[in-house]
Amino acid sequence: MFIKNNIIVLSKIKYSESDLIIKAYSREQGIISYILKGILKQKKGKLRASHFQLLSQLAVESNHKPNRQLQSIKDARLNYFYKSIHTNVFKASIIIFLSEMLSSVIKEEEPNEALYDFLVTSFQWFDHQDEFANFHLLFLVKLTKYLGCYPDVSNIEAPFFSMSKGVFTDEEQDVYSISDNNLTILKQLLGTNFEAINSIQLSAQQRQSFLNMFLLYFELHLGDFKKPKSLEVFKQVFS
């Protein structure tokens, strides 16, 4: 079956001397994996290895075969050309970290157009920014909305937040309740958007503390979640 898909590359691994295996999230079908045979040695043709960088946004044509784990791509073109996220060392570190996060938490084999559109617009916005230190924090908070574990903000003025229940509470609930500076940051992030993110002033230490806390939130709500292997390198880049 000949199929056209709009995809975002979540991960890629080298397979043999010249092949790549790509895991992607598509607007039309959810998670799809592709094998790109010979692409690492290919000098001519429609497919280029440079098109399949992490979080690249592509329109692909494939000969889709049901029940096959790895599909093959016949043609691909960029839907959007990134200007900075793969060349700026700090942005590239964020991209590596977030792509690993997305590869871990997105399991859907069914389409979710709202999630796909969120990813597309978020990364295009990120690509144009000169100040982006808080981007990954707000991105992760907003991502929970599409994973079914967005914090309940109906009682957001309360002095505690129960990470295990995902609600703001008037009293400490358990060992996963927070009431420190991370609570203030969470409230700030829940009350803003990307356009206003730079108004939140945080130190590198505060960002790392909040990130550690929010990764625990992912662990509590997504049973098979594992912290990205790139986390330590990511922290070192921004320390």
Tab-separated table of C-alpha atoms in Angstrom:
chain	number	residue	atom	x	y	z
A	1	MET	CA	0.000	0.000	0.000
A	2	PHE	CA	1.475	3.340	-1.090
A	3	ILE	CA	1.185	5.856	1.771
A	4	LYS	CA	2.179	9.488	2.325
A	5	ASN	CA	3.013	10.535	5.882
A	6	ASN	CA	4.189	13.652	7.681
A	7	ILE	CA	6.705	12.558	10.301
A	8	ILE	CA	9.007	13.781	13.058
A	9	VAL	CA	12.167	11.714	13.586
A	10	LEU	CA	12.406	10.555	17.208
A	11	SER	CA	15.443	8.287	17.042
A	12	LYS	CA	17.875	6.717	14.617
A	13	ILE	CA	20.366	3.891	14.904
A	14	LYS	CA	22.980	2.613	12.500
A	15	TYR	CA	22.226	-0.860	11.222
A	16	SER	CA	25.018	-2.684	9.394
A	17	GLU	CA	27.544	-0.596	7.490
A	18	SER	CA	25.156	1.448	5.402
A	19	ASP	CA	21.612	1.229	6.818
A	20	LEU	CA	19.659	3.358	9.288
A	21	ILE	CA	16.645	2.387	11.360
A	22	ILE	CA	14.397	5.356	12.077
A	23	LYS	CA	11.661	5.624	14.700
A	24	ALA	CA	9.251	8.413	13.825
A	25	TYR	CA	5.989	9.931	14.966
A	26	SER	CA	3.560	10.556	12.128
A	27	ARG	CA	0.509	12.763	11.946
A	28	GLU	CA	-1.399	10.111	10.024
A	29	GLN	CA	-0.446	6.851	11.757
A	30	GLY	CA	1.261	7.509	15.090
A	31	ILE	CA	4.527	5.661	15.742
A	32	ILE	CA	6.196	4.132	12.678
A	33	SER	CA	9.649	2.589	12.232
A	34	TYR	CA	11.508	2.640	8.927
A	35	ILE	CA	14.628	1.007	7.566
A	36	LEU	CA	16.685	3.094	5.149
A	37	LYS	CA	18.827	0.626	3.265
A	38	GLY	CA	22.144	1.830	1.928
A	39	ILE	CA	21.484	5.454	2.857
A	40	LEU	CA	24.830	5.940	4.646
A	41	LYS	CA	26.767	5.134	1.479
A	42	GLN	CA	24.320	6.596	-0.996
A	43	LYS	CA	25.698	9.613	-2.879
A	44	LYS	CA	22.808	10.066	-5.273
A	45	GLY	CA	19.077	9.515	-5.077
A	46	LYS	CA	15.993	10.892	-3.393
A	47	LEU	CA	16.939	9.913	0.159
A	48	ARG	CA	19.688	11.696	2.091
A	49	ALA	CA	20.956	10.777	5.541
A	50	SER	CA	21.102	14.493	6.426
A	51	HIS	CA	17.306	14.684	6.164
A	52	PHE	CA	16.879	12.220	9.018
A	53	GLN	CA	18.393	14.159	11.893
A	54	LEU	CA	16.710	14.060	15.299
A	55	LEU	CA	13.321	15.824	15.291
A	56	SER	CA	13.498	16.555	11.559
A	57	GLN	CA	10.076	17.283	10.093
A	58	LEU	CA	9.547	15.366	6.865
A	59	ALA	CA	6.970	14.384	4.283
A	60	VAL	CA	7.674	10.787	3.267
A	61	GLU	CA	6.266	8.336	0.766
A	62	SER	CA	6.451	4.669	1.646
A	63	ASN	CA	5.316	1.304	0.445
A	64	HIS	CA	3.476	0.383	3.645
A	65	LYS	CA	3.039	-3.324	4.368
A	66	PRO	CA	0.718	-4.240	7.272
A	67	ASN	CA	2.239	-6.297	10.097
A	68	ARG	CA	5.777	-5.394	9.008
A	69	GLN	CA	7.778	-3.814	11.842
A	70	LEU	CA	10.100	-1.849	9.566
A	71	GLN	CA	8.644	0.043	6.620
A	72	SER	CA	10.640	1.304	3.656
A	73	ILE	CA	10.724	4.907	2.436
A	74	LYS	CA	10.650	5.622	-1.273
A	75	ASP	CA	10.904	9.402	-1.133
A	76	ALA	CA	11.327	12.123	1.496
A	77	ARG	CA	11.450	15.893	1.612
A	78	LEU	CA	11.777	18.398	4.431
A	79	ASN	CA	8.550	19.970	5.620
A	80	TYR	CA	10.612	22.520	7.523
A	81	PHE	CA	14.281	23.432	7.317
A	82	TYR	CA	15.804	24.017	10.761
A	83	LYS	CA	18.134	26.987	10.863
A	84	SER	CA	19.800	26.527	14.249
A	85	ILE	CA	18.739	23.556	16.373
A	86	HIS	CA	21.252	21.146	14.848
A	87	THR	CA	24.143	23.613	14.609
A	88	ASN	CA	23.909	25.467	17.946
A	89	VAL	CA	25.616	23.203	20.507
A	90	PHE	CA	23.214	24.175	23.309
A	91	LYS	CA	20.106	23.714	21.186
A	92	ALA	CA	21.485	20.443	19.836
A	93	SER	CA	21.889	19.163	23.413
A	94	ILE	CA	18.263	20.031	24.151
A	95	ILE	CA	17.174	18.265	20.961
A	96	ILE	CA	19.062	15.082	21.853
A	97	PHE	CA	17.511	15.088	25.321
A	98	LEU	CA	13.959	15.835	24.168
A	99	SER	CA	14.053	13.360	21.290
A	100	GLU	CA	15.039	10.638	23.757
A	101	MET	CA	12.222	11.733	26.064
A	102	LEU	CA	9.691	11.617	23.227
A	103	SER	CA	10.928	8.254	22.006
A	104	SER	CA	10.371	6.910	25.517
A	105	VAL	CA	6.962	8.378	26.335
A	106	ILE	CA	5.109	8.282	23.000
A	107	LYS	CA	3.732	4.785	22.512
A	108	GLU	CA	0.753	5.532	20.291
A	109	GLU	CA	0.314	3.478	17.157
A	110	GLU	CA	-2.800	5.521	16.456
A	111	PRO	CA	-2.713	9.091	15.125
A	112	ASN	CA	-2.954	12.027	17.520
A	113	GLU	CA	-3.018	15.135	15.364
A	114	ALA	CA	-3.044	17.488	18.360
A	115	LEU	CA	0.187	15.978	19.721
A	116	TYR	CA	1.836	16.027	16.300
A	117	ASP	CA	0.902	19.672	15.744
A	118	PHE	CA	2.185	20.576	19.218
A	119	LEU	CA	5.568	19.038	18.409
A	120	VAL	CA	5.783	20.757	15.033
A	121	THR	CA	4.937	24.230	16.301
A	122	SER	CA	7.065	23.909	19.466
A	123	PHE	CA	10.248	22.963	17.626
A	124	GLN	CA	9.761	25.534	14.897
A	125	TRP	CA	9.325	28.199	17.579
A	126	PHE	CA	12.442	26.920	19.376
A	127	ASP	CA	14.446	27.057	16.146
A	128	HIS	CA	13.914	30.831	15.882
A	129	GLN	CA	14.832	31.760	19.458
A	130	ASP	CA	18.033	33.310	20.737
A	131	GLU	CA	17.030	32.920	24.409
A	132	PHE	CA	15.781	29.440	25.196
A	133	ALA	CA	17.142	28.320	28.596
A	134	ASN	CA	13.672	27.463	29.938
A	135	PHE	CA	12.274	25.949	26.745
A	136	HIS	CA	12.713	22.289	27.695
A	137	LEU	CA	11.001	22.818	31.058
A	138	LEU	CA	7.854	24.358	29.594
A	139	PHE	CA	7.881	21.834	26.753
A	140	LEU	CA	7.838	18.905	29.197
A	141	VAL	CA	5.062	20.469	31.262
A	142	LYS	CA	2.938	21.051	28.163
A	143	LEU	CA	3.722	17.565	26.850
A	144	THR	CA	1.931	15.964	29.810
A	145	LYS	CA	-1.346	17.357	28.440
A	146	TYR	CA	-1.037	14.972	25.476
A	147	LEU	CA	0.067	12.043	27.623
A	148	GLY	CA	-2.967	12.206	29.906
A	149	CYS	CA	-1.159	13.368	33.062
A	150	TYR	CA	-1.353	17.166	32.925
A	151	PRO	CA	-1.532	18.648	36.453
A	152	ASP	CA	-5.024	19.533	37.675
A	153	VAL	CA	-4.937	23.318	38.099
A	154	SER	CA	-8.380	23.736	39.652
A	155	ASN	CA	-6.785	24.363	43.071
A	156	ILE	CA	-3.527	25.909	41.838
A	157	GLU	CA	-3.370	28.479	44.667
A	158	ALA	CA	-2.937	25.677	47.239
A	159	PRO	CA	0.428	25.481	49.071
A	160	PHE	CA	1.290	21.900	48.085
A	161	PHE	CA	1.422	19.821	44.913
A	162	SER	CA	1.028	16.055	45.073
A	163	MET	CA	3.173	14.638	42.283
A	164	SER	CA	1.703	11.171	42.719
A	165	LYS	CA	-1.879	12.445	42.252
A	166	GLY	CA	-1.127	15.374	39.954
A	167	VAL	CA	-3.175	17.843	42.014
A	168	PHE	CA	-2.585	20.919	44.158
A	169	THR	CA	-3.573	20.319	47.764
A	170	ASP	CA	-4.076	22.296	50.954
A	171	GLU	CA	-2.118	19.767	53.010
A	172	GLU	CA	0.913	17.581	52.435
A	173	GLN	CA	-0.305	14.251	51.053
A	174	ASP	CA	2.742	11.963	50.964
A	175	VAL	CA	6.481	11.851	50.328
A	176	TYR	CA	5.820	13.040	46.779
A	177	SER	CA	4.267	16.334	47.860
A	178	ILE	CA	6.286	19.472	47.103
A	179	SER	CA	6.053	22.940	48.606
A	180	ASP	CA	9.487	24.399	47.873
A	181	ASN	CA	10.845	26.544	45.067
A	182	ASN	CA	9.923	23.828	42.568
A	183	LEU	CA	6.267	24.418	43.414
A	184	THR	CA	6.638	28.110	42.555
A	185	ILE	CA	8.321	27.262	39.255
A	186	LEU	CA	5.633	24.720	38.385
A	187	LYS	CA	2.913	27.306	38.958
A	188	GLN	CA	4.794	29.816	36.822
A	189	LEU	CA	5.176	27.333	33.965
A	190	LEU	CA	1.541	26.269	34.126
A	191	GLY	CA	0.532	29.900	33.834
A	192	THR	CA	2.599	30.857	30.799
A	193	ASN	CA	3.266	30.053	27.150
A	194	PHE	CA	6.374	29.897	24.979
A	195	GLU	CA	6.129	33.555	23.991
A	196	ALA	CA	6.405	34.638	27.621
A	197	ILE	CA	8.807	31.955	28.858
A	198	ASN	CA	11.794	34.306	29.123
A	199	SER	CA	9.975	36.335	31.762
A	200	ILE	CA	10.626	33.471	34.197
A	201	GLN	CA	14.112	34.076	35.615
A	202	LEU	CA	15.818	30.883	36.803
A	203	SER	CA	19.368	29.938	37.687
A	204	ALA	CA	21.019	26.839	36.232
A	205	GLN	CA	20.691	25.150	39.627
A	206	GLN	CA	16.958	25.914	39.779
A	207	ARG	CA	16.435	24.508	36.285
A	208	GLN	CA	18.239	21.306	37.164
A	209	SER	CA	16.309	20.906	40.407
A	210	PHE	CA	12.984	21.392	38.646
A	211	LEU	CA	13.965	19.048	35.833
A	212	ASN	CA	14.877	16.306	38.314
A	213	MET	CA	11.547	16.802	40.071
A	214	PHE	CA	9.523	16.735	36.872
A	215	LEU	CA	11.273	13.637	35.553
A	216	LEU	CA	10.143	11.952	38.759
A	217	TYR	CA	6.625	13.140	37.885
A	218	PHE	CA	6.939	11.284	34.575
A	219	GLU	CA	8.102	8.159	36.425
A	220	LEU	CA	5.122	8.307	38.769
A	221	HIS	CA	2.563	8.664	35.982
A	222	LEU	CA	4.108	6.643	33.145
A	223	GLY	CA	4.899	3.201	34.470
A	224	ASP	CA	7.558	2.200	31.944
A	225	PHE	CA	9.299	5.569	31.759
A	226	LYS	CA	13.078	5.548	32.021
A	227	LYS	CA	15.277	8.592	32.419
A	228	PRO	CA	17.104	9.472	29.190
A	229	LYS	CA	20.681	8.246	28.901
A	230	SER	CA	21.604	11.696	27.614
A	231	LEU	CA	20.490	13.362	30.867
A	232	GLU	CA	23.927	13.592	32.505
A	233	VAL	CA	25.581	15.012	29.394
A	234	PHE	CA	22.673	17.437	29.048
A	235	LYS	CA	23.161	18.627	32.634
A	236	GLN	CA	26.887	19.113	32.117
A	237	VAL	CA	26.317	21.292	29.046
A	238	PHE	CA	24.008	23.601	31.005
A	239	SER	CA	25.782	23.564	34.368
